[in-house]
Amino acid sequence: MSVLDNRPALKAAVDQVAEVAGYLWQKGWAERNGGNITINITDQVDDALRAMPAIDEPRAIGKTLPHIKGCWFYCKGTGKRMRDLSHDPMANGSIIRILPDCAHYEIVADAVVAPTSELPSHLAVHDYLLAKGSPYRASLHTHPIELVALTHNKKWMEKDVATRMLWSMIPETKAFCPRGLGMVPYMLPSSVELADATIKALDEDYDVVMWEKHGVFAVDTDIMSAFDQVDVLNKSALIYIAARNMGFEPDGMTDAQMKELSSVFGLPK
Ligand code: 13P
Ligand code: ZN
């Protein structure tokens, strides 16, 4: 028995997480337990699920987050593998609800799987999104090889230098990641400082931010769309590397071509 049984909307949302987890593994972005996913499932929770008791003691979030009070999330489990989650999301993740004090959560289903170590960043981001009335309900952290490699050079960590290069490799990247790639300097994984810096970067108008020498953090309406944003950015990084491997620095699209694209597609920047 699973809480997903007879709840098609909830099952569809969790199944989409499982599908994306499979892609992350196939792409080589999810070594061992690398990466994590959370989705806000509050709208898919019915009264019967709401009435279910917790299956474990309350745990501290590490932050007080007033806007996610009473919200529900599906979270990848800490130490769990994306490749395992893709086959069995409820054994490699859990459903949690945020308690009224906004500082603790409890696991409701299906098994006592402790949520990802990056929960402070994920929940702080969901809190930020709800506070600003955003329709975004999904957040993804993953380790895309080529994008992480870029952050090992100070030049690419400067504001919007990588964005400009990545956008100019192929028109789709600006069209489908229209806010570009924010940069967060190295901070300890799972720390509250990293959560705060991530929100600051998202607030500067990015949907995708890099954690220097670690990975990427992306938000969107659903997890497939968050994955797509990272996928188009990493594709551009691969094109850049392919050109460099052919022995030349790629020209990139011109400023005039990028401007035309922005006006035709109605892009913000
Ligand atoms: P978890 O297994 O705790 O989700 O951690 C993976 C990770 O990528 C940490 O940054
Ligand atoms: Zn990580």
PDB file of C-alpha atoms and ligand atoms in Angstrom:
ATOM      1  CA  MET A   1       0.000   0.000   0.000  1.00  0.00           C
ATOM      2  CA  SER A   2       1.152   3.513  -0.841  1.00  0.00           C
ATOM      3  CA  VAL A   3      -0.411   6.924  -0.299  1.00  0.00           C
ATOM      4  CA  LEU A   4      -0.102   7.281  -4.069  1.00  0.00           C
ATOM      5  CA  ASP A   5      -2.780   4.588  -4.536  1.00  0.00           C
ATOM      6  CA  ASN A   6      -6.078   6.088  -5.756  1.00  0.00           C
ATOM      7  CA  ARG A   7      -4.526   9.569  -5.861  1.00  0.00           C
ATOM      8  CA  PRO A   8      -3.807  10.023  -9.586  1.00  0.00           C
ATOM      9  CA  ALA A   9      -2.751  13.679  -9.397  1.00  0.00           C
ATOM     10  CA  LEU A  10      -0.284  13.017  -6.578  1.00  0.00           C
ATOM     11  CA  LYS A  11       0.986   9.866  -8.311  1.00  0.00           C
ATOM     12  CA  ALA A  12       1.516  11.776 -11.558  1.00  0.00           C
ATOM     13  CA  ALA A  13       3.591  14.427  -9.777  1.00  0.00           C
ATOM     14  CA  VAL A  14       5.760  11.840  -7.996  1.00  0.00           C
ATOM     15  CA  ASP A  15       6.075   9.743 -11.172  1.00  0.00           C
ATOM     16  CA  GLN A  16       7.405  12.817 -12.973  1.00  0.00           C
ATOM     17  CA  VAL A  17      10.083  13.142 -10.274  1.00  0.00           C
ATOM     18  CA  ALA A  18      10.987   9.477 -10.880  1.00  0.00           C
ATOM     19  CA  GLU A  19      11.207  10.086 -14.635  1.00  0.00           C
ATOM     20  CA  VAL A  20      13.520  13.073 -14.152  1.00  0.00           C
ATOM     21  CA  ALA A  21      15.636  11.105 -11.643  1.00  0.00           C
ATOM     22  CA  GLY A  22      16.207   8.524 -14.395  1.00  0.00           C
ATOM     23  CA  TYR A  23      17.352  11.238 -16.818  1.00  0.00           C
ATOM     24  CA  LEU A  24      19.766  12.658 -14.215  1.00  0.00           C
ATOM     25  CA  TRP A  25      21.368   9.238 -13.822  1.00  0.00           C
ATOM     26  CA  GLN A  26      21.521   8.622 -17.593  1.00  0.00           C
ATOM     27  CA  LYS A  27      23.220  11.981 -18.099  1.00  0.00           C
ATOM     28  CA  GLY A  28      25.914  11.175 -15.567  1.00  0.00           C
ATOM     29  CA  TRP A  29      24.811  14.051 -13.351  1.00  0.00           C
ATOM     30  CA  ALA A  30      23.840  11.820 -10.404  1.00  0.00           C
ATOM     31  CA  GLU A  31      26.824   9.868  -9.150  1.00  0.00           C
ATOM     32  CA  ARG A  32      26.075   7.864  -6.018  1.00  0.00           C
ATOM     33  CA  ASN A  33      23.467   9.897  -4.057  1.00  0.00           C
ATOM     34  CA  GLY A  34      24.312  13.132  -5.915  1.00  0.00           C
ATOM     35  CA  GLY A  35      21.555  15.694  -6.324  1.00  0.00           C
ATOM     36  CA  ASN A  36      18.125  16.110  -4.817  1.00  0.00           C
ATOM     37  CA  ILE A  37      14.578  17.047  -5.748  1.00  0.00           C
ATOM     38  CA  THR A  38      11.646  18.475  -3.826  1.00  0.00           C
ATOM     39  CA  ILE A  39       8.178  19.310  -5.122  1.00  0.00           C
ATOM     40  CA  ASN A  40       5.387  21.190  -3.387  1.00  0.00           C
ATOM     41  CA  ILE A  41       2.434  18.762  -3.503  1.00  0.00           C
ATOM     42  CA  THR A  42       0.070  20.745  -1.248  1.00  0.00           C
ATOM     43  CA  ASP A  43      -2.508  21.091  -4.042  1.00  0.00           C
ATOM     44  CA  GLN A  44      -2.545  17.305  -4.576  1.00  0.00           C
ATOM     45  CA  VAL A  45      -3.211  16.443  -0.916  1.00  0.00           C
ATOM     46  CA  ASP A  46      -6.796  15.484  -0.067  1.00  0.00           C
ATOM     47  CA  ASP A  47      -8.587  15.491   3.311  1.00  0.00           C
ATOM     48  CA  ALA A  48      -7.929  11.795   3.959  1.00  0.00           C
ATOM     49  CA  LEU A  49      -4.181  12.268   3.500  1.00  0.00           C
ATOM     50  CA  ARG A  50      -4.289  15.463   5.550  1.00  0.00           C
ATOM     51  CA  ALA A  51      -5.792  13.474   8.414  1.00  0.00           C
ATOM     52  CA  MET A  52      -3.095  10.804   8.378  1.00  0.00           C
ATOM     53  CA  PRO A  53      -0.795  10.646  11.402  1.00  0.00           C
ATOM     54  CA  ALA A  54       2.944  11.091  11.067  1.00  0.00           C
ATOM     55  CA  ILE A  55       5.076   7.934  10.996  1.00  0.00           C
ATOM     56  CA  ASP A  56       8.019   9.504  12.858  1.00  0.00           C
ATOM     57  CA  GLU A  57       8.930  12.257  15.333  1.00  0.00           C
ATOM     58  CA  PRO A  58       9.031  15.912  14.190  1.00  0.00           C
ATOM     59  CA  ARG A  59      12.388  17.079  12.859  1.00  0.00           C
ATOM     60  CA  ALA A  60      13.869  20.598  12.716  1.00  0.00           C
ATOM     61  CA  ILE A  61      14.203  22.334   9.346  1.00  0.00           C
ATOM     62  CA  GLY A  62      17.010  24.575  10.643  1.00  0.00           C
ATOM     63  CA  LYS A  63      15.115  27.686   9.611  1.00  0.00           C
ATOM     64  CA  THR A  64      11.710  29.210  10.367  1.00  0.00           C
ATOM     65  CA  LEU A  65       9.758  29.504   7.123  1.00  0.00           C
ATOM     66  CA  PRO A  66       6.328  31.116   7.616  1.00  0.00           C
ATOM     67  CA  HIS A  67       5.064  30.851   4.034  1.00  0.00           C
ATOM     68  CA  ILE A  68       5.239  27.050   3.865  1.00  0.00           C
ATOM     69  CA  LYS A  69       3.202  26.573   7.062  1.00  0.00           C
ATOM     70  CA  GLY A  70       0.993  23.485   6.550  1.00  0.00           C
ATOM     71  CA  CYS A  71       2.459  22.767   3.109  1.00  0.00           C
ATOM     72  CA  TRP A  72       3.295  19.279   1.874  1.00  0.00           C
ATOM     73  CA  PHE A  73       6.346  18.162  -0.079  1.00  0.00           C
ATOM     74  CA  TYR A  74       7.735  15.068  -1.748  1.00  0.00           C
ATOM     75  CA  CYS A  75      11.510  14.976  -1.052  1.00  0.00           C
ATOM     76  CA  LYS A  76      14.322  12.736  -2.237  1.00  0.00           C
ATOM     77  CA  GLY A  77      15.813  10.880   0.731  1.00  0.00           C
ATOM     78  CA  THR A  78      19.277  11.772   1.958  1.00  0.00           C
ATOM     79  CA  GLY A  79      21.872   9.296   0.753  1.00  0.00           C
ATOM     80  CA  LYS A  80      19.406   7.827  -1.730  1.00  0.00           C
ATOM     81  CA  ARG A  81      20.377   7.299  -5.355  1.00  0.00           C
ATOM     82  CA  MET A  82      18.543   8.935  -8.281  1.00  0.00           C
ATOM     83  CA  ARG A  83      18.824   5.684 -10.220  1.00  0.00           C
ATOM     84  CA  ASP A  84      16.998   3.859  -7.408  1.00  0.00           C
ATOM     85  CA  LEU A  85      14.441   6.644  -7.005  1.00  0.00           C
ATOM     86  CA  SER A  86      13.597   6.372 -10.707  1.00  0.00           C
ATOM     87  CA  HIS A  87      12.297   2.821 -10.051  1.00  0.00           C
ATOM     88  CA  ASP A  88      10.801   3.308  -6.595  1.00  0.00           C
ATOM     89  CA  PRO A  89      10.215   6.935  -5.572  1.00  0.00           C
ATOM     90  CA  MET A  90       8.439   6.125  -2.292  1.00  0.00           C
ATOM     91  CA  ALA A  91      11.257   3.901  -0.996  1.00  0.00           C
ATOM     92  CA  ASN A  92      13.871   6.517  -1.903  1.00  0.00           C
ATOM     93  CA  GLY A  93      11.968   9.619  -0.864  1.00  0.00           C
ATOM     94  CA  SER A  94       9.178  10.612   1.473  1.00  0.00           C
ATOM     95  CA  ILE A  95       6.170  12.850   1.848  1.00  0.00           C
ATOM     96  CA  ILE A  96       6.472  15.464   4.582  1.00  0.00           C
ATOM     97  CA  ARG A  97       4.252  18.191   6.016  1.00  0.00           C
ATOM     98  CA  ILE A  98       5.405  21.424   7.628  1.00  0.00           C
ATOM     99  CA  LEU A  99       4.189  21.867  11.199  1.00  0.00           C
ATOM    100  CA  PRO A 100       2.382  24.980  12.468  1.00  0.00           C
ATOM    101  CA  ASP A 101       5.570  26.358  14.093  1.00  0.00           C
ATOM    102  CA  CYS A 102       7.025  26.634  10.547  1.00  0.00           C
ATOM    103  CA  ALA A 103      10.347  25.336  11.897  1.00  0.00           C
ATOM    104  CA  HIS A 104       9.697  21.572  12.006  1.00  0.00           C
ATOM    105  CA  TYR A 105       8.317  18.949   9.673  1.00  0.00           C
ATOM    106  CA  GLU A 106       7.149  15.376   9.993  1.00  0.00           C
ATOM    107  CA  ILE A 107       7.226  12.397   7.652  1.00  0.00           C
ATOM    108  CA  VAL A 108       3.750  11.170   6.755  1.00  0.00           C
ATOM    109  CA  ALA A 109       4.405   8.538   4.075  1.00  0.00           C
ATOM    110  CA  ASP A 110       5.272   5.912   2.877  1.00  0.00           C
ATOM    111  CA  ALA A 111       8.410   4.971   4.833  1.00  0.00           C
ATOM    112  CA  VAL A 112      10.682   6.751   7.296  1.00  0.00           C
ATOM    113  CA  VAL A 113      13.128   8.060   4.700  1.00  0.00           C
ATOM    114  CA  ALA A 114      14.956  11.124   6.045  1.00  0.00           C
ATOM    115  CA  PRO A 115      14.745  13.942   3.478  1.00  0.00           C
ATOM    116  CA  THR A 116      17.735  15.263   1.561  1.00  0.00           C
ATOM    117  CA  SER A 117      20.554  17.028   3.407  1.00  0.00           C
ATOM    118  CA  GLU A 118      19.853  20.049   1.188  1.00  0.00           C
ATOM    119  CA  LEU A 119      16.367  20.419   2.704  1.00  0.00           C
ATOM    120  CA  PRO A 120      17.174  23.891   4.187  1.00  0.00           C
ATOM    121  CA  SER A 121      17.901  25.232   0.687  1.00  0.00           C
ATOM    122  CA  HIS A 122      14.915  23.497  -0.911  1.00  0.00           C
ATOM    123  CA  LEU A 123      12.370  24.533   1.713  1.00  0.00           C
ATOM    124  CA  ALA A 124      13.736  28.077   1.987  1.00  0.00           C
ATOM    125  CA  VAL A 125      13.364  28.385  -1.778  1.00  0.00           C
ATOM    126  CA  HIS A 126       9.771  27.058  -1.708  1.00  0.00           C
ATOM    127  CA  ASP A 127       9.036  29.543   1.102  1.00  0.00           C
ATOM    128  CA  TYR A 128      10.499  32.364  -0.992  1.00  0.00           C
ATOM    129  CA  LEU A 129       8.498  31.288  -4.075  1.00  0.00           C
ATOM    130  CA  LEU A 130       5.195  31.191  -2.179  1.00  0.00           C
ATOM    131  CA  ALA A 131       5.953  34.561  -0.535  1.00  0.00           C
ATOM    132  CA  LYS A 132       6.288  36.199  -3.918  1.00  0.00           C
ATOM    133  CA  GLY A 133       3.216  34.467  -5.369  1.00  0.00           C
ATOM    134  CA  SER A 134       5.225  32.412  -7.851  1.00  0.00           C
ATOM    135  CA  PRO A 135       3.524  29.475  -9.668  1.00  0.00           C
ATOM    136  CA  TYR A 136       6.787  27.473  -9.321  1.00  0.00           C
ATOM    137  CA  ARG A 137       6.373  24.242  -7.351  1.00  0.00           C
ATOM    138  CA  ALA A 138       9.551  22.275  -8.053  1.00  0.00           C
ATOM    139  CA  SER A 139      13.228  22.580  -7.166  1.00  0.00           C
ATOM    140  CA  LEU A 140      16.103  20.531  -8.506  1.00  0.00           C
ATOM    141  CA  HIS A 141      19.700  20.257  -7.372  1.00  0.00           C
ATOM    142  CA  THR A 142      22.019  18.223  -9.595  1.00  0.00           C
ATOM    143  CA  HIS A 143      25.702  17.910 -10.593  1.00  0.00           C
ATOM    144  CA  PRO A 144      25.895  18.547 -14.392  1.00  0.00           C
ATOM    145  CA  ILE A 145      29.503  17.861 -15.337  1.00  0.00           C
ATOM    146  CA  GLU A 146      30.207  20.635 -17.840  1.00  0.00           C
ATOM    147  CA  LEU A 147      28.376  23.400 -15.939  1.00  0.00           C
ATOM    148  CA  VAL A 148      30.213  22.459 -12.730  1.00  0.00           C
ATOM    149  CA  ALA A 149      33.514  22.481 -14.647  1.00  0.00           C
ATOM    150  CA  LEU A 150      32.841  26.085 -15.733  1.00  0.00           C
ATOM    151  CA  THR A 151      32.718  27.201 -12.103  1.00  0.00           C
ATOM    152  CA  HIS A 152      36.312  26.078 -11.580  1.00  0.00           C
ATOM    153  CA  ASN A 153      37.474  29.217 -13.373  1.00  0.00           C
ATOM    154  CA  LYS A 154      36.992  32.692 -11.830  1.00  0.00           C
ATOM    155  CA  LYS A 155      36.179  34.239 -15.221  1.00  0.00           C
ATOM    156  CA  TRP A 156      32.957  32.251 -15.511  1.00  0.00           C
ATOM    157  CA  MET A 157      31.931  33.061 -11.931  1.00  0.00           C
ATOM    158  CA  GLU A 158      31.650  36.780 -12.761  1.00  0.00           C
ATOM    159  CA  LYS A 159      28.074  37.963 -13.056  1.00  0.00           C
ATOM    160  CA  ASP A 160      26.436  36.932 -16.348  1.00  0.00           C
ATOM    161  CA  VAL A 161      29.715  36.060 -18.139  1.00  0.00           C
ATOM    162  CA  ALA A 162      28.712  32.383 -18.362  1.00  0.00           C
ATOM    163  CA  THR A 163      25.096  33.359 -19.147  1.00  0.00           C
ATOM    164  CA  ARG A 164      26.217  35.426 -22.119  1.00  0.00           C
ATOM    165  CA  MET A 165      28.417  32.629 -23.478  1.00  0.00           C
ATOM    166  CA  LEU A 166      25.809  29.882 -22.930  1.00  0.00           C
ATOM    167  CA  TRP A 167      22.978  31.901 -24.481  1.00  0.00           C
ATOM    168  CA  SER A 168      25.107  32.621 -27.537  1.00  0.00           C
ATOM    169  CA  MET A 169      25.859  28.960 -28.346  1.00  0.00           C
ATOM    170  CA  ILE A 170      22.389  28.062 -29.695  1.00  0.00           C
ATOM    171  CA  PRO A 171      19.161  30.147 -29.800  1.00  0.00           C
ATOM    172  CA  GLU A 172      17.116  27.662 -27.747  1.00  0.00           C
ATOM    173  CA  THR A 173      19.151  28.275 -24.608  1.00  0.00           C
ATOM    174  CA  LYS A 174      18.062  31.891 -24.231  1.00  0.00           C
ATOM    175  CA  ALA A 175      14.518  31.019 -25.354  1.00  0.00           C
ATOM    176  CA  PHE A 176      14.129  28.238 -22.766  1.00  0.00           C
ATOM    177  CA  CYS A 177      16.332  29.569 -19.957  1.00  0.00           C
ATOM    178  CA  PRO A 178      15.431  33.227 -20.382  1.00  0.00           C
ATOM    179  CA  ARG A 179      16.678  34.416 -17.019  1.00  0.00           C
ATOM    180  CA  GLY A 180      20.171  32.995 -17.402  1.00  0.00           C
ATOM    181  CA  LEU A 181      22.482  31.433 -14.864  1.00  0.00           C
ATOM    182  CA  GLY A 182      23.178  33.029 -11.477  1.00  0.00           C
ATOM    183  CA  MET A 183      26.394  32.338  -9.589  1.00  0.00           C
ATOM    184  CA  VAL A 184      26.721  31.474  -5.902  1.00  0.00           C
ATOM    185  CA  PRO A 185      30.269  31.322  -4.472  1.00  0.00           C
ATOM    186  CA  TYR A 186      31.359  28.091  -2.795  1.00  0.00           C
ATOM    187  CA  MET A 187      29.633  27.388   0.519  1.00  0.00           C
ATOM    188  CA  LEU A 188      29.338  24.254   2.611  1.00  0.00           C
ATOM    189  CA  PRO A 189      26.754  21.829   1.156  1.00  0.00           C
ATOM    190  CA  SER A 190      23.519  21.672   3.151  1.00  0.00           C
ATOM    191  CA  SER A 191      24.315  24.869   5.096  1.00  0.00           C
ATOM    192  CA  VAL A 192      21.787  27.572   5.925  1.00  0.00           C
ATOM    193  CA  GLU A 193      24.282  30.094   4.444  1.00  0.00           C
ATOM    194  CA  LEU A 194      24.038  28.276   1.103  1.00  0.00           C
ATOM    195  CA  ALA A 195      20.230  28.407   1.333  1.00  0.00           C
ATOM    196  CA  ASP A 196      20.316  32.172   1.963  1.00  0.00           C
ATOM    197  CA  ALA A 197      22.772  32.814  -0.873  1.00  0.00           C
ATOM    198  CA  THR A 198      20.637  30.707  -3.249  1.00  0.00           C
ATOM    199  CA  ILE A 199      17.559  32.773  -2.487  1.00  0.00           C
ATOM    200  CA  LYS A 200      19.494  36.014  -2.954  1.00  0.00           C
ATOM    201  CA  ALA A 201      20.594  34.818  -6.408  1.00  0.00           C
ATOM    202  CA  LEU A 202      17.078  33.659  -7.380  1.00  0.00           C
ATOM    203  CA  ASP A 203      15.752  37.016  -6.212  1.00  0.00           C
ATOM    204  CA  GLU A 204      18.124  38.761  -8.635  1.00  0.00           C
ATOM    205  CA  ASP A 205      15.890  37.177 -11.273  1.00  0.00           C
ATOM    206  CA  TYR A 206      17.399  33.807 -12.070  1.00  0.00           C
ATOM    207  CA  ASP A 207      15.583  30.450 -12.246  1.00  0.00           C
ATOM    208  CA  VAL A 208      18.860  28.538 -12.298  1.00  0.00           C
ATOM    209  CA  VAL A 209      21.894  29.184 -10.115  1.00  0.00           C
ATOM    210  CA  MET A 210      25.284  27.489  -9.903  1.00  0.00           C
ATOM    211  CA  TRP A 211      26.794  26.466  -6.602  1.00  0.00           C
ATOM    212  CA  GLU A 212      30.506  26.989  -7.285  1.00  0.00           C
ATOM    213  CA  LYS A 213      32.447  23.706  -7.629  1.00  0.00           C
ATOM    214  CA  HIS A 214      29.349  21.716  -6.636  1.00  0.00           C
ATOM    215  CA  GLY A 215      26.243  21.803  -8.793  1.00  0.00           C
ATOM    216  CA  VAL A 216      23.199  23.613 -10.032  1.00  0.00           C
ATOM    217  CA  PHE A 217      19.929  24.597  -8.334  1.00  0.00           C
ATOM    218  CA  ALA A 218      16.902  25.202 -10.553  1.00  0.00           C
ATOM    219  CA  VAL A 219      13.260  26.095  -9.971  1.00  0.00           C
ATOM    220  CA  ASP A 220      10.224  25.951 -12.242  1.00  0.00           C
ATOM    221  CA  THR A 221       6.511  25.141 -12.337  1.00  0.00           C
ATOM    222  CA  ASP A 222       7.196  21.383 -12.309  1.00  0.00           C
ATOM    223  CA  ILE A 223      10.262  19.175 -12.087  1.00  0.00           C
ATOM    224  CA  MET A 224      10.377  18.378 -15.823  1.00  0.00           C
ATOM    225  CA  SER A 225      10.558  22.088 -16.643  1.00  0.00           C
ATOM    226  CA  ALA A 226      13.288  22.670 -14.030  1.00  0.00           C
ATOM    227  CA  PHE A 227      15.241  19.795 -15.600  1.00  0.00           C
ATOM    228  CA  ASP A 228      14.743  21.297 -19.084  1.00  0.00           C
ATOM    229  CA  GLN A 229      16.306  24.589 -18.027  1.00  0.00           C
ATOM    230  CA  VAL A 230      19.429  22.820 -16.732  1.00  0.00           C
ATOM    231  CA  ASP A 231      19.509  20.572 -19.804  1.00  0.00           C
ATOM    232  CA  VAL A 232      19.557  23.473 -22.304  1.00  0.00           C
ATOM    233  CA  LEU A 233      22.274  25.270 -20.316  1.00  0.00           C
ATOM    234  CA  ASN A 234      24.457  22.163 -20.159  1.00  0.00           C
ATOM    235  CA  LYS A 235      23.886  21.537 -23.890  1.00  0.00           C
ATOM    236  CA  SER A 236      25.340  24.982 -24.553  1.00  0.00           C
ATOM    237  CA  ALA A 237      28.336  24.195 -22.356  1.00  0.00           C
ATOM    238  CA  LEU A 238      28.870  21.008 -24.408  1.00  0.00           C
ATOM    239  CA  ILE A 239      28.738  22.975 -27.683  1.00  0.00           C
ATOM    240  CA  TYR A 240      31.304  25.418 -26.303  1.00  0.00           C
ATOM    241  CA  ILE A 241      33.590  22.554 -25.287  1.00  0.00           C
ATOM    242  CA  ALA A 242      33.113  20.802 -28.658  1.00  0.00           C
ATOM    243  CA  ALA A 243      34.231  23.971 -30.478  1.00  0.00           C
ATOM    244  CA  ARG A 244      37.243  24.377 -28.162  1.00  0.00           C
ATOM    245  CA  ASN A 245      38.127  20.727 -28.772  1.00  0.00           C
ATOM    246  CA  MET A 246      38.031  21.420 -32.526  1.00  0.00           C
ATOM    247  CA  GLY A 247      40.735  24.000 -31.843  1.00  0.00           C
ATOM    248  CA  PHE A 248      38.878  27.298 -31.938  1.00  0.00           C
ATOM    249  CA  GLU A 249      36.997  29.717 -29.687  1.00  0.00           C
ATOM    250  CA  PRO A 250      33.353  29.670 -30.891  1.00  0.00           C
ATOM    251  CA  ASP A 251      32.067  32.981 -32.286  1.00  0.00           C
ATOM    252  CA  GLY A 252      28.715  32.729 -30.540  1.00  0.00           C
ATOM    253  CA  MET A 253      25.579  34.447 -31.818  1.00  0.00           C
ATOM    254  CA  THR A 254      26.042  38.188 -32.304  1.00  0.00           C
ATOM    255  CA  ASP A 255      24.473  40.812 -30.023  1.00  0.00           C
ATOM    256  CA  ALA A 256      22.099  41.722 -32.872  1.00  0.00           C
ATOM    257  CA  GLN A 257      20.983  38.085 -33.252  1.00  0.00           C
ATOM    258  CA  MET A 258      20.385  37.787 -29.492  1.00  0.00           C
ATOM    259  CA  LYS A 259      18.458  41.069 -29.457  1.00  0.00           C
ATOM    260  CA  GLU A 260      16.252  39.915 -32.331  1.00  0.00           C
ATOM    261  CA  LEU A 261      15.591  36.613 -30.547  1.00  0.00           C
ATOM    262  CA  SER A 262      14.592  38.434 -27.349  1.00  0.00           C
ATOM    263  CA  SER A 263      12.177  40.745 -29.118  1.00  0.00           C
ATOM    264  CA  VAL A 264      10.555  37.999 -31.250  1.00  0.00           C
ATOM    265  CA  PHE A 265      10.206  35.572 -28.286  1.00  0.00           C
ATOM    266  CA  GLY A 266       9.313  38.354 -25.804  1.00  0.00           C
ATOM    267  CA  LEU A 267      12.183  37.422 -23.466  1.00  0.00           C
ATOM    268  CA  PRO A 268      12.803  39.487 -20.319  1.00  0.00           C
ATOM    269  CA  LYS A 269      16.534  40.326 -20.725  1.00  0.00           C
TER     270      LYS A 269
HETATM  271  P1  13P B   1      21.489  14.049  -0.377  1.00  0.00           P
HETATM  272  O1  13P B   1      21.758  12.594  -0.642  1.00  0.00           O
HETATM  273  O2  13P B   1      21.437  14.368   1.101  1.00  0.00           O
HETATM  274  O3  13P B   1      20.275  14.530  -1.135  1.00  0.00           O
HETATM  275  O4  13P B   1      22.745  14.892  -0.906  1.00  0.00           O
HETATM  276  C1  13P B   1      23.158  14.881  -2.226  1.00  0.00           C
HETATM  277  C2  13P B   1      23.801  16.162  -2.656  1.00  0.00           C
HETATM  278  O5  13P B   1      23.982  16.376  -3.837  1.00  0.00           O
HETATM  279  C3  13P B   1      24.217  17.150  -1.623  1.00  0.00           C
HETATM  280  O6  13P B   1      24.547  18.366  -2.202  1.00  0.00           O
HETATM  281 ZN    ZN B   2      25.058  18.241  -4.362  1.00  0.00          ZN
END
